[in-house]
Coordinates of C-alpha atoms in Angstrom, one line a residue:
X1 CA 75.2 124.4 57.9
X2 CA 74.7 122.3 54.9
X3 CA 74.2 118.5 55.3
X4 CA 74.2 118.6 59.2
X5 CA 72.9 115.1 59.7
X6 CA 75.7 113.5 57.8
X7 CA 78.3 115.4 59.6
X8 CA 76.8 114.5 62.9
X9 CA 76.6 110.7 61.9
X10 CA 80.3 110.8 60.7
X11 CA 81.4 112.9 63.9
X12 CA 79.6 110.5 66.1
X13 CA 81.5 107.5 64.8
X14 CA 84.8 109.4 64.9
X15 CA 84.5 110.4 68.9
X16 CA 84.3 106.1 69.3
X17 CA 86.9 105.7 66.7
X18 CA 88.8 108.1 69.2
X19 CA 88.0 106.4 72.4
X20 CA 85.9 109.2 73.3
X21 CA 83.9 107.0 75.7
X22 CA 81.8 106.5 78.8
X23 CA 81.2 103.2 80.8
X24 CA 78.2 102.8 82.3
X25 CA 77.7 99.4 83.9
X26 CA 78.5 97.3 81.4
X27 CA 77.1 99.7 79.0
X28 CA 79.8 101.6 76.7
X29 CA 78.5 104.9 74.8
X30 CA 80.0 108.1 73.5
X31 CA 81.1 110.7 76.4
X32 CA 79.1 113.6 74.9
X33 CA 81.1 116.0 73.5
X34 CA 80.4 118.9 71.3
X35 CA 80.5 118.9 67.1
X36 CA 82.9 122.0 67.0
X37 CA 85.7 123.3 69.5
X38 CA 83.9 126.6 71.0
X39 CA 85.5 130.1 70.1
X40 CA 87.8 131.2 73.0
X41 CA 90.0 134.3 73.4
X42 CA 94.0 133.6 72.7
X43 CA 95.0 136.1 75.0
X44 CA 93.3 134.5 78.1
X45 CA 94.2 131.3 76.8
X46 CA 98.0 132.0 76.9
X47 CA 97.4 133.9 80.1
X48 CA 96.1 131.0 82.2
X49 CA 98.8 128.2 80.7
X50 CA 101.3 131.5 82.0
X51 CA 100.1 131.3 85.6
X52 CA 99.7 127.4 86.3
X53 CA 103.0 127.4 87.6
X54 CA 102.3 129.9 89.7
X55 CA 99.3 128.2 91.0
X56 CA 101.1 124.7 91.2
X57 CA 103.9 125.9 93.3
X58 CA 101.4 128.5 95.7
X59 CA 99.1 125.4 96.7
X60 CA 102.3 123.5 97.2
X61 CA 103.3 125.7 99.9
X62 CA 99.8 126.4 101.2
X63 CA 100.0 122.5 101.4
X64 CA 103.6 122.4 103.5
X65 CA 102.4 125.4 105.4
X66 CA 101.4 123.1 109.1
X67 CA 100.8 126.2 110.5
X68 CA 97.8 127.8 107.6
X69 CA 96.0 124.6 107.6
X70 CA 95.8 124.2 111.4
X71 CA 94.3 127.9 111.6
X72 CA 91.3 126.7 109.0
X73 CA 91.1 123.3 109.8
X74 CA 90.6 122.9 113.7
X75 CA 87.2 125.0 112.9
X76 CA 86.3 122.7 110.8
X77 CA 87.2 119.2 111.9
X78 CA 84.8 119.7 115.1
X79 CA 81.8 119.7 112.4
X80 CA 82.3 117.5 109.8
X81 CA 84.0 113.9 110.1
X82 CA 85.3 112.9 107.0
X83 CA 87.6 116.1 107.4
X84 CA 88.5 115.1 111.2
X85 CA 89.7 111.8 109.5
X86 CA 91.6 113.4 107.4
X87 CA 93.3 115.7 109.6
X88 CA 93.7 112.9 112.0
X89 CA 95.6 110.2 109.0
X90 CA 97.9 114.0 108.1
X91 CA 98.8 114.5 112.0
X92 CA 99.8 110.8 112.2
X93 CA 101.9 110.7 109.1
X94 CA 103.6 113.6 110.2
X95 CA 104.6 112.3 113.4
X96 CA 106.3 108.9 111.7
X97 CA 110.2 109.1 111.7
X98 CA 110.3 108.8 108.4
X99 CA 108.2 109.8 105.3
X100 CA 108.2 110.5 101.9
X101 CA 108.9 114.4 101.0
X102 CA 108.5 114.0 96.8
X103 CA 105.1 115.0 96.2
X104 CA 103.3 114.7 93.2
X105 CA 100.7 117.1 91.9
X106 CA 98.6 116.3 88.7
X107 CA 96.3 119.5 88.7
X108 CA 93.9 121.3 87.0
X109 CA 92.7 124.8 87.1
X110 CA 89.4 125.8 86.0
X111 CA 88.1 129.0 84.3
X112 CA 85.4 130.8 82.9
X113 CA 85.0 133.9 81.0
X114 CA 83.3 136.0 83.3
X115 CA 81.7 139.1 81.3
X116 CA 80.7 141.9 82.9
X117 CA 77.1 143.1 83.2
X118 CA 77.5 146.4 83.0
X119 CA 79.7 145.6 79.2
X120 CA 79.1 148.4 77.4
X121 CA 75.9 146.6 74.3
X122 CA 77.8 148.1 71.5
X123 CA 80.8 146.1 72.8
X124 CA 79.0 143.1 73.5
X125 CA 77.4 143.5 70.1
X126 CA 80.6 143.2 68.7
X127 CA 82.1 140.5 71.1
X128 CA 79.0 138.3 70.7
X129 CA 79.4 138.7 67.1
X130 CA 83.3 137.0 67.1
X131 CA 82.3 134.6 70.0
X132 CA 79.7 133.5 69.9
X133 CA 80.0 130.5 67.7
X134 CA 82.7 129.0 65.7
X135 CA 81.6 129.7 62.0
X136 CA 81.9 133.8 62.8
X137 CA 85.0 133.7 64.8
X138 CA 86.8 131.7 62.1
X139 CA 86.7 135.3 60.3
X140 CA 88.6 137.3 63.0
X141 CA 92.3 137.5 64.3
X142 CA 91.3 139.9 67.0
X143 CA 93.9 139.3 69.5
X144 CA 93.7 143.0 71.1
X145 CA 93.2 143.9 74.8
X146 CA 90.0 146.2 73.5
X147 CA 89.2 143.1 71.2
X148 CA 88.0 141.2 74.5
X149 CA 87.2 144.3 77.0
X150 CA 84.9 143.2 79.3
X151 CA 85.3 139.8 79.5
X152 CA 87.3 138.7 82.0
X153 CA 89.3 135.4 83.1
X154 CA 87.7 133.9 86.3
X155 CA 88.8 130.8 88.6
X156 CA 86.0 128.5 89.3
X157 CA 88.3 126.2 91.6
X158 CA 91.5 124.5 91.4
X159 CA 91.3 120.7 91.5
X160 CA 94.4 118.8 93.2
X161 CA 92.4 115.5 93.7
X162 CA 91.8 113.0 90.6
X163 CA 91.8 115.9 87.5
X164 CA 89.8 114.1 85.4
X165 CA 89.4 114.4 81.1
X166 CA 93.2 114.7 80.9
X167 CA 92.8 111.4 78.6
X168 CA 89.8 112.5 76.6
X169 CA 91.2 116.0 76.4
X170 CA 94.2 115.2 74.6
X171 CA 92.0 112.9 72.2
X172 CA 89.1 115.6 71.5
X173 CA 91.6 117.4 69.6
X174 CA 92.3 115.0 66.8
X175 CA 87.9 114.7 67.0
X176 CA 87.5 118.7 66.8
X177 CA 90.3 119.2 64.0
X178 CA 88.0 116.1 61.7
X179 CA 84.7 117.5 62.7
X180 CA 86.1 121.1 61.5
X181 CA 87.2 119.5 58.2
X182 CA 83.7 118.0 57.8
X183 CA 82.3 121.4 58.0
X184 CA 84.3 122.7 55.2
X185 CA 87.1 124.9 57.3
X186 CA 90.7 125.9 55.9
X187 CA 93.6 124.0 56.9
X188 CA 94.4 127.4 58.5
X189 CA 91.1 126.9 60.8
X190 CA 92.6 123.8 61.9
X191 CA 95.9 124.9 63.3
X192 CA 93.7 127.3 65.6
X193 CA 93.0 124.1 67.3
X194 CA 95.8 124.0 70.3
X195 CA 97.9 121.2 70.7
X196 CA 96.8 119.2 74.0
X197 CA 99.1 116.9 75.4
X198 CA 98.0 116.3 78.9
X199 CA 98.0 112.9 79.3
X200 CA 101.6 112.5 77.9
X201 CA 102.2 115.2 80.1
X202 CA 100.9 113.5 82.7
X203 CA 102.7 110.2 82.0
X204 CA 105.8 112.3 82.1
X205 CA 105.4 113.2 85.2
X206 CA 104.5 110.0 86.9
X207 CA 107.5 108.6 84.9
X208 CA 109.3 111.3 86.6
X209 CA 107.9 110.4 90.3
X210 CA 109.1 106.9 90.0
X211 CA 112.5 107.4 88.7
X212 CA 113.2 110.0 92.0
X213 CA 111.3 107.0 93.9
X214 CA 113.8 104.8 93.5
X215 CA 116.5 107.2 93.3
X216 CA 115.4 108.0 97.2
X217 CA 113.8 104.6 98.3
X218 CA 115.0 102.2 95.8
X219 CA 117.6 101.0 98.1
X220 CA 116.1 99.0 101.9
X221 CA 117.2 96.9 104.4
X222 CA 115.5 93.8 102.6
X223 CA 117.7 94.8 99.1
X224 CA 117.6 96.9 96.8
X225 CA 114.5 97.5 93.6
X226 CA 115.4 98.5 90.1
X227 CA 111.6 98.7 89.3
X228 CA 108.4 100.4 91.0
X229 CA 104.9 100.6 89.2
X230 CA 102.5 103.2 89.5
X231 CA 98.9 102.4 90.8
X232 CA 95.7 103.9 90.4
X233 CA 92.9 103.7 93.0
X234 CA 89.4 104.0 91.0
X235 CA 85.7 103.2 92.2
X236 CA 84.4 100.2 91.5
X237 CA 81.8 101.3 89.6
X238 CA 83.9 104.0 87.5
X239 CA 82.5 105.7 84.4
X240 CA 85.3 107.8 83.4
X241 CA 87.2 104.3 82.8
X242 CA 87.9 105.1 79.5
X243 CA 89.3 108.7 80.5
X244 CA 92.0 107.0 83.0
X245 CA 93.0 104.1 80.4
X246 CA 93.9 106.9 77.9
X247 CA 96.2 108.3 80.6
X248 CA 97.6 104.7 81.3
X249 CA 97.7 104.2 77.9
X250 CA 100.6 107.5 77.6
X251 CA 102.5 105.9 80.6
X252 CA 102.5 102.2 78.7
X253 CA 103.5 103.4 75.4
X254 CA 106.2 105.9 76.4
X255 CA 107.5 104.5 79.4
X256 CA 106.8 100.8 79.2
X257 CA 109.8 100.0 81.9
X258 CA 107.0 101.4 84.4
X259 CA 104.8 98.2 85.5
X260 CA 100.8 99.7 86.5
X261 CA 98.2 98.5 88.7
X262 CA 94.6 99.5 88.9
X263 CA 92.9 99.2 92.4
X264 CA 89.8 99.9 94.3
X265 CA 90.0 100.2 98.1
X266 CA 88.0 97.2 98.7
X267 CA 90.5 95.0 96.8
X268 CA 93.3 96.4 99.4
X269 CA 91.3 95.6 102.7
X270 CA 93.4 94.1 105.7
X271 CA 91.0 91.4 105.2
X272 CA 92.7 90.4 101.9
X273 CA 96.0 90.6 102.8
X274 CA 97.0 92.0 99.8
X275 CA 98.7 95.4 100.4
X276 CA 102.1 95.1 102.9
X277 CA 104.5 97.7 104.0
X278 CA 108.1 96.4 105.0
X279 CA 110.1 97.5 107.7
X280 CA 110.7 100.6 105.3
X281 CA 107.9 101.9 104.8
X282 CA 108.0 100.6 101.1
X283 CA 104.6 99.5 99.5
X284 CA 103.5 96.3 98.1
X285 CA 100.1 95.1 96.5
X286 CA 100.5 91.8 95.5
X287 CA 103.8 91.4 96.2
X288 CA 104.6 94.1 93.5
X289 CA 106.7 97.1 94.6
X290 CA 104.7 100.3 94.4
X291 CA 106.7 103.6 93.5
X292 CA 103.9 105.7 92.9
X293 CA 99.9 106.1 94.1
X294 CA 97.7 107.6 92.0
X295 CA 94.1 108.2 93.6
X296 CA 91.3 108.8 91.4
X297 CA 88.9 108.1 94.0
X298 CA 88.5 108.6 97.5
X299 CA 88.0 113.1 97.7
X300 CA 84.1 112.7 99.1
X301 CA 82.6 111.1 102.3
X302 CA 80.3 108.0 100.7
X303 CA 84.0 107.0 99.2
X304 CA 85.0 105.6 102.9
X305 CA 82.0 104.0 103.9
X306 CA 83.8 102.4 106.6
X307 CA 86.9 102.4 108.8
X308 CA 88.5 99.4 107.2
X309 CA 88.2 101.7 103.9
X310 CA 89.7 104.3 106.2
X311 CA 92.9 102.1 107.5
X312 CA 93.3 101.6 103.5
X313 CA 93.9 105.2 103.2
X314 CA 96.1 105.5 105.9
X315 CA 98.4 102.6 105.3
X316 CA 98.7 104.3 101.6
X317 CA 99.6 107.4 103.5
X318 CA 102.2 106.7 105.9
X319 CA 103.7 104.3 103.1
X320 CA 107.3 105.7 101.1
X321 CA 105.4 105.8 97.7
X322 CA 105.0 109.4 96.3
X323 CA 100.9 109.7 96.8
X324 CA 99.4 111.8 94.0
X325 CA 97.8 113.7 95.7
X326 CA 99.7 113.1 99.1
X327 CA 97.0 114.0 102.5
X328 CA 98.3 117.5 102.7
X329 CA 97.6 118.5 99.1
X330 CA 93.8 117.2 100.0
X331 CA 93.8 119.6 102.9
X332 CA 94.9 122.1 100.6
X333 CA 92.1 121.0 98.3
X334 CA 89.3 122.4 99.7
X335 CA 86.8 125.9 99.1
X336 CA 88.0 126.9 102.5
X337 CA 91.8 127.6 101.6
X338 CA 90.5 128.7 98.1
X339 CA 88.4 131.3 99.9
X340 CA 91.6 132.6 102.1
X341 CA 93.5 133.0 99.6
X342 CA 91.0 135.6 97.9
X343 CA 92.2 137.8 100.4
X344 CA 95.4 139.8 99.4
X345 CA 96.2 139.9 103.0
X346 CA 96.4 136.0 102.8
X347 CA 98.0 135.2 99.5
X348 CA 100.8 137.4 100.7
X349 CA 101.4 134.5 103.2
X350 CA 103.1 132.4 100.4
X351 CA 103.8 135.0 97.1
X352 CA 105.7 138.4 97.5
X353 CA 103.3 141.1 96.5
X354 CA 106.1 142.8 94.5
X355 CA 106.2 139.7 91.9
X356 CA 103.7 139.9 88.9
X357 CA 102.7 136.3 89.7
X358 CA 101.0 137.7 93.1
X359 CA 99.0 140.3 90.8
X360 CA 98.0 137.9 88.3
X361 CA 97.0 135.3 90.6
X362 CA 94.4 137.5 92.1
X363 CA 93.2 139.2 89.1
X364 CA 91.4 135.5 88.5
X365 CA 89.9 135.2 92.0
X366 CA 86.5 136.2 92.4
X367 CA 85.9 137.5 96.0
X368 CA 84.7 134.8 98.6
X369 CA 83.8 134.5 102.3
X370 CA 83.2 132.8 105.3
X371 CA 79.7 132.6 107.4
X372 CA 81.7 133.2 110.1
X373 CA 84.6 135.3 111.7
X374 CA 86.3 132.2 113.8
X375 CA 88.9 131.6 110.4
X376 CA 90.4 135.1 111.0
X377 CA 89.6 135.7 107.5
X378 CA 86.7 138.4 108.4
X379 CA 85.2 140.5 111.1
X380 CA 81.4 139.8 112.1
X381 CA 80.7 143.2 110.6
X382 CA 82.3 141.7 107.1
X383 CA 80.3 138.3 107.9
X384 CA 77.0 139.8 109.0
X385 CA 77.3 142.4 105.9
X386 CA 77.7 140.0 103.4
X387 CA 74.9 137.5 104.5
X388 CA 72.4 140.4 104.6
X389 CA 73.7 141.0 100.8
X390 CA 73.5 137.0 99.9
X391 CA 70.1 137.5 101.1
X392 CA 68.9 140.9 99.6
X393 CA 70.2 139.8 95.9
X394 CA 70.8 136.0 96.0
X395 CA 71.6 136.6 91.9
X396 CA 74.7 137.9 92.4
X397 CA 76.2 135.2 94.6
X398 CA 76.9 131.4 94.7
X399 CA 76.7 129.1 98.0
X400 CA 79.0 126.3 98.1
X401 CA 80.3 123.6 100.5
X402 CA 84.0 124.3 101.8
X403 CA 84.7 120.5 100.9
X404 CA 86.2 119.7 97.5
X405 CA 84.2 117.2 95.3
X406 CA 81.9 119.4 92.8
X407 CA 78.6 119.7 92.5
X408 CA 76.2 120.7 95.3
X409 CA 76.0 124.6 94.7
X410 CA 73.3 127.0 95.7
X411 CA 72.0 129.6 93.1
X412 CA 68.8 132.3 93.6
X413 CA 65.9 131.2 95.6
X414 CA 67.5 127.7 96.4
X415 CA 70.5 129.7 98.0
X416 CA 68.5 131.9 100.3
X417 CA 66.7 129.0 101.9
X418 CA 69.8 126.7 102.5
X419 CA 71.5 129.8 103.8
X420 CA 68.5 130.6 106.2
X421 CA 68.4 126.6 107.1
X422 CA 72.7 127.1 107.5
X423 CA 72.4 129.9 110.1
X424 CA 69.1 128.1 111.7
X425 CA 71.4 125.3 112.4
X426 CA 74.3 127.5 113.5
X427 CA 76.3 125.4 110.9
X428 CA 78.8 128.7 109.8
X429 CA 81.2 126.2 108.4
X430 CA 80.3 124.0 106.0
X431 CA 80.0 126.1 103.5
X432 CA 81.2 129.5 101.4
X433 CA 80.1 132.3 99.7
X434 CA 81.4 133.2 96.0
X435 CA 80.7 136.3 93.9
X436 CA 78.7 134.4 90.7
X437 CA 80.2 134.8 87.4
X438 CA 78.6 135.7 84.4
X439 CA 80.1 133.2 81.6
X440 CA 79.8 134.2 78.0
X441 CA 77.4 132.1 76.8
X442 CA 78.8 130.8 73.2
X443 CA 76.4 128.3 70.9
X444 CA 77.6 124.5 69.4
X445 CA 76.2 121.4 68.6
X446 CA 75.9 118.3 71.1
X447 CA 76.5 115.0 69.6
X448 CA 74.6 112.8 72.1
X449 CA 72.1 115.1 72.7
X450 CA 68.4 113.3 71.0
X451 CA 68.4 116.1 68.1
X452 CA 72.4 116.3 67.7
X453 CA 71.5 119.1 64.6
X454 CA 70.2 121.5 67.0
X455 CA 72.0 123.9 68.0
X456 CA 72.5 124.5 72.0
X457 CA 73.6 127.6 73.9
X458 CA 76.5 126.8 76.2
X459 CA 78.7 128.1 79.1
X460 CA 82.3 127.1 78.8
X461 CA 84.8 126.2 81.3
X462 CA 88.4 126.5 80.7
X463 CA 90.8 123.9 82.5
X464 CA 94.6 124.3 82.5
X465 CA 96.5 120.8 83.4
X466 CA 99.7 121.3 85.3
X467 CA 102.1 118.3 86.3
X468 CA 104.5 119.2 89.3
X469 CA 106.8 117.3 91.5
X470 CA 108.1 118.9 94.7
X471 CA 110.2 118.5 97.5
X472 CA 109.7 119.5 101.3
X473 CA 112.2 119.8 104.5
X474 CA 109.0 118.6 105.7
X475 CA 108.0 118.8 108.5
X476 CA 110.7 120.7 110.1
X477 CA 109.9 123.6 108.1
X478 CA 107.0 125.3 106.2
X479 CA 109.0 126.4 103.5
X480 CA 109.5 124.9 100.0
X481 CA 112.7 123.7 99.3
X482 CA 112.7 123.2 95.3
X483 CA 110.7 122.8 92.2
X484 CA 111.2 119.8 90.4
X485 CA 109.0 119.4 87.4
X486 CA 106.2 121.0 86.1
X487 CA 104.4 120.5 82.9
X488 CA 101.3 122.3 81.8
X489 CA 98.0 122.0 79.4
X490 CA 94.6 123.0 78.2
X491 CA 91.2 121.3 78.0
X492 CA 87.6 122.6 78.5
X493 CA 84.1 121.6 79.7
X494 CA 80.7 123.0 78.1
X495 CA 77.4 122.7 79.4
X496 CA 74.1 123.4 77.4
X497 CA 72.5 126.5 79.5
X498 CA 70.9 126.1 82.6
X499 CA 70.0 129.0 84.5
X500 CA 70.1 126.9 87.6
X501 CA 73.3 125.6 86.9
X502 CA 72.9 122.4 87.3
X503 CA 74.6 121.6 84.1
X504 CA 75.0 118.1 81.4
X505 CA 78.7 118.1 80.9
X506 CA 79.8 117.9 77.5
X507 CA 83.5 117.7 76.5
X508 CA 84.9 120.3 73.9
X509 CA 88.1 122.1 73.1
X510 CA 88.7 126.1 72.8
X511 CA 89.1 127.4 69.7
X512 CA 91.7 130.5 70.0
X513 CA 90.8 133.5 67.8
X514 CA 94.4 134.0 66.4
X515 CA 96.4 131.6 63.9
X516 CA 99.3 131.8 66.1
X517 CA 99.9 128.6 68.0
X518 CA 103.0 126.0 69.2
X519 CA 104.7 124.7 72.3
X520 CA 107.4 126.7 74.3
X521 CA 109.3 124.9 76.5
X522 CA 111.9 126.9 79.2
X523 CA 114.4 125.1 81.7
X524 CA 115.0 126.7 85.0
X525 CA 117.9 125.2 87.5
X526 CA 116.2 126.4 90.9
X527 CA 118.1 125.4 93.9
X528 CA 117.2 121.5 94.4
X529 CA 117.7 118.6 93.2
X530 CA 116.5 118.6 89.8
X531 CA 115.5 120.9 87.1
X532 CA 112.5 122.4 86.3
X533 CA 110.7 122.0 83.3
X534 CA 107.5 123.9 82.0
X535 CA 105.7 122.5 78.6
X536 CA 103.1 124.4 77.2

């Protein structure tokens, strides 16, 4: 590539231009992001926006399902204390008289292209050839099922709690389509770029929330509030600041009748005296009406240091305001529940086998297990069997804890000896086991990276944001009564190759192998309140 340095120095000032940004301290630098949007199949693009819905409304039953959670969770809770106190804060909200039954899910589901090792090396000749990087695939409109055999779409995990990039994602677009113009590509290269409107997706859906908030709760003993704002809990020492203001940024400009609030959980302390609930239920922080809660912090132990950080959470809970994502949806949250639903058997629980959307659900799911048969999931001989395999070829499996918050996975030699330390503990709990996936490994350029000319080989990781608002007869019942809203959208992770997998993030965009591209959007009047809506 001709004149590389130049590019890089242009593209470099165009991801700040873009508020493509990191905070650390009171340090501000470029999130590192890659030069060019990495090639990625249309077919499985279109397939996972086509299922989010699916997944949104299956881990919103999973979540109003009292009975599913109890059968995985009272294993659990007896081990590990940040899950007893959430289980605890979910028991005692249910039991109130009155709670709030609009939940708000602002979700992601990620992907990877899983390629099978067995691929056929003529076929992985050719795929490597199309894939691999972006100058090569800008050639081809292969958009076949043959085109792609042997690669297959694979879900990493499905995030319900604080779904980060949503801000940057929508941004990287505009960065990918001038870095690609910088490079020399057509203006039909360009339009390959998809659209990515999560945060105003996002926005949309909060928006959304609020106006059913009032609608429901608007009206109190105490009078009656034409005006709720949304607030976001963050860390106090947050470096995807910059991510979340692009997001607020959406809900200001297109709804700027919606008042917002940004929080830590220190700032709402008893102590202070700053957060009240009236005789309602209904939230205030500073004497401001709060419609909706939006928690981009608080899914990992060290995040509640203490029980006054703990009450917080509570108080938030049990309060009318539509919680995003409400306690049960963090129950649902976890590898445990992902795990179960690998099983047919399971997943049945909430999707009729005879729909397509059951079938394409667990085509994504690689197959996962428990260390233990207490779940009901497995037998001992299906337990026992599977260790001895973990063991015997540790390559061909991944060990990760049951509890949502990323990170912290076991791969090769590291995962037999934390698996041999697991069952020397008798700790069968804590943590699952995952068939690895192979990603394709695809090559691009790293801005912030020392050398940014130099050319890094990556693993890609597809996320699909969905937006959805439903209603329970909760808790009477375990069943969902109605869809409300749902909105869906891509973005996508890459990580310079580590064989270890312990991976430097950098932000990209997918770069679909056909010139076909556009938003659908379909209306559906389920049986509810509302209608739904799906973007893509």
């Amino acid at each position: 590539m001709e004149h590389l340095d130049e590019i890089t120095l242009l593209a470099g000032r165009f991801a700040q231009l873009n508020g493509i940004l990191k905070k650390n301290g009171d340090l501000i630098s470029p999130l590192s992001c890659t030069l060019l949007p990495s090639p990625f199949p249309l077919q499985s693009l279109e397939f996972a926006r086509s299922i989010q819905q699916d997944f949104n409304l299956l881990f919103h039953k999973v979540a109003g399902s009292h009975s599913f959670l109890e059968s995985l969770m009272k294993h659990i809770i007896e081990h590990d204390d940040y899950m007893q106190h959430l289980w605890d804060i979910y028991n005692r909200v249910r039991q109130q008289d009155r709670m709030q039954d609009i939940f708000l899910g602002l979700n992601r589901s990620d992907y990877m292209l899983h390629q099978d090792p067995d691929m056929d090396p003529r076929l992985k000749e050719s795929i490597d050839e199309r894939l691999r990087r972006t100058y090569q695939s800008a050639q081809f409109h292969a958009n076949t099922h043959y085109d792609w055999q042997g690669l297959v779409l694979r879900q990493v995990e499905f995030n319900l709690m604080a779904s980060s990039f949503c801000g940057m994602s929508q941004r990287i677009v505009q960065q990918h389509r001038q870095c690609l113009s910088l490079c020399g590509f057509s203006e039909e290269s360009l339009i390959r770029v998809p659209e990515c409107n999560a945060a105003d997706n996002f926005a949309d859906a909060m928006a959304t929330a609020v106006q059913l908030y009032l609608k429901e709760c608007g009206q109190s003993s105490s009078g009656s509030s034409s005006v709720a704002a949304v607030m976001m809990i963050v860390s106090s020492a947050e470096s995807n600041a910059y991510d979340q203001a692009a997001l607020f940024a959406s809900l200001v400009s297109r709804h700027p009748h919606i008042p917002v609030m940004i929080r830590t959980f220190e700032d709402l302390h008893a102590t202070t005296g700053r957060l009240k609930l009236d005789d309602d239920l209904r939230l205030f922080v500073d004497g401001r009406h709060v419609g909706v809660v939006y928690f981009r912090f608080g899914y990992i132990p060290d995040h509640f240091p203490n029980e006054e950080t703990w009450d917080v959470k509570y108080q938030l809970e049990r309060s009318m305001a539509i919680k995003c994502p409400c306690i049960q949806y963090m129950l649902a949250n976890t590898k445990l529940v992902q795990a179960a639903l690998s099983k047919p058997s399971e997943l049945a629980k909430f999707i009729d086998p005879s729909k397509p959307s059951y079938s394409h659900i667990l085509s994504t799911f690689a197959k996962q297990f428990t260390l233990t048969d207490s779940f009901g999931l497995f037998d001992q001989e299906e337990v026992d069997q599977v260790i001895k395999n973990c063991l015997s070829d540790p390559h061909l499996y991944v060990l990760k804890p049951q509890r949502e918050g990323g990170g912290n996975n076991y791969f090769d030699d590291e995962l037999v000896t934390k698996l041999n330390s697991l069952l020397e503990q008798g700790d069968h709990f804590s943590y699952i086991i995952m068939e690895r996936l192979f990603p394709f490994i695809v090559e691009n350029f790293i801005l912030t990276s020392p050398d940014p000319t130099k050319r890094h080989e990556m693993v890609s990781e597809l996320g699909i944001f969905g937006a959805f608002i439903g209603l329970y007869p909760f808790p009477q019942s375990d069943v969902t009564e109605s869809l409300d809203c749902q909105l869906s959208d891509v973005r996508s992770l890459s990580n310079p190759l580590c064989f270890e997998v312990k991976l430097h993030k950098s932000l990209q965009h997918p770069y679909s192998l056909s010139n076909q591209h556009g938003m659908l959007v379909q209306t559906y009047q389920p049986q509810g309140r509302c209608v739904v809506t799906q973007f893509y």
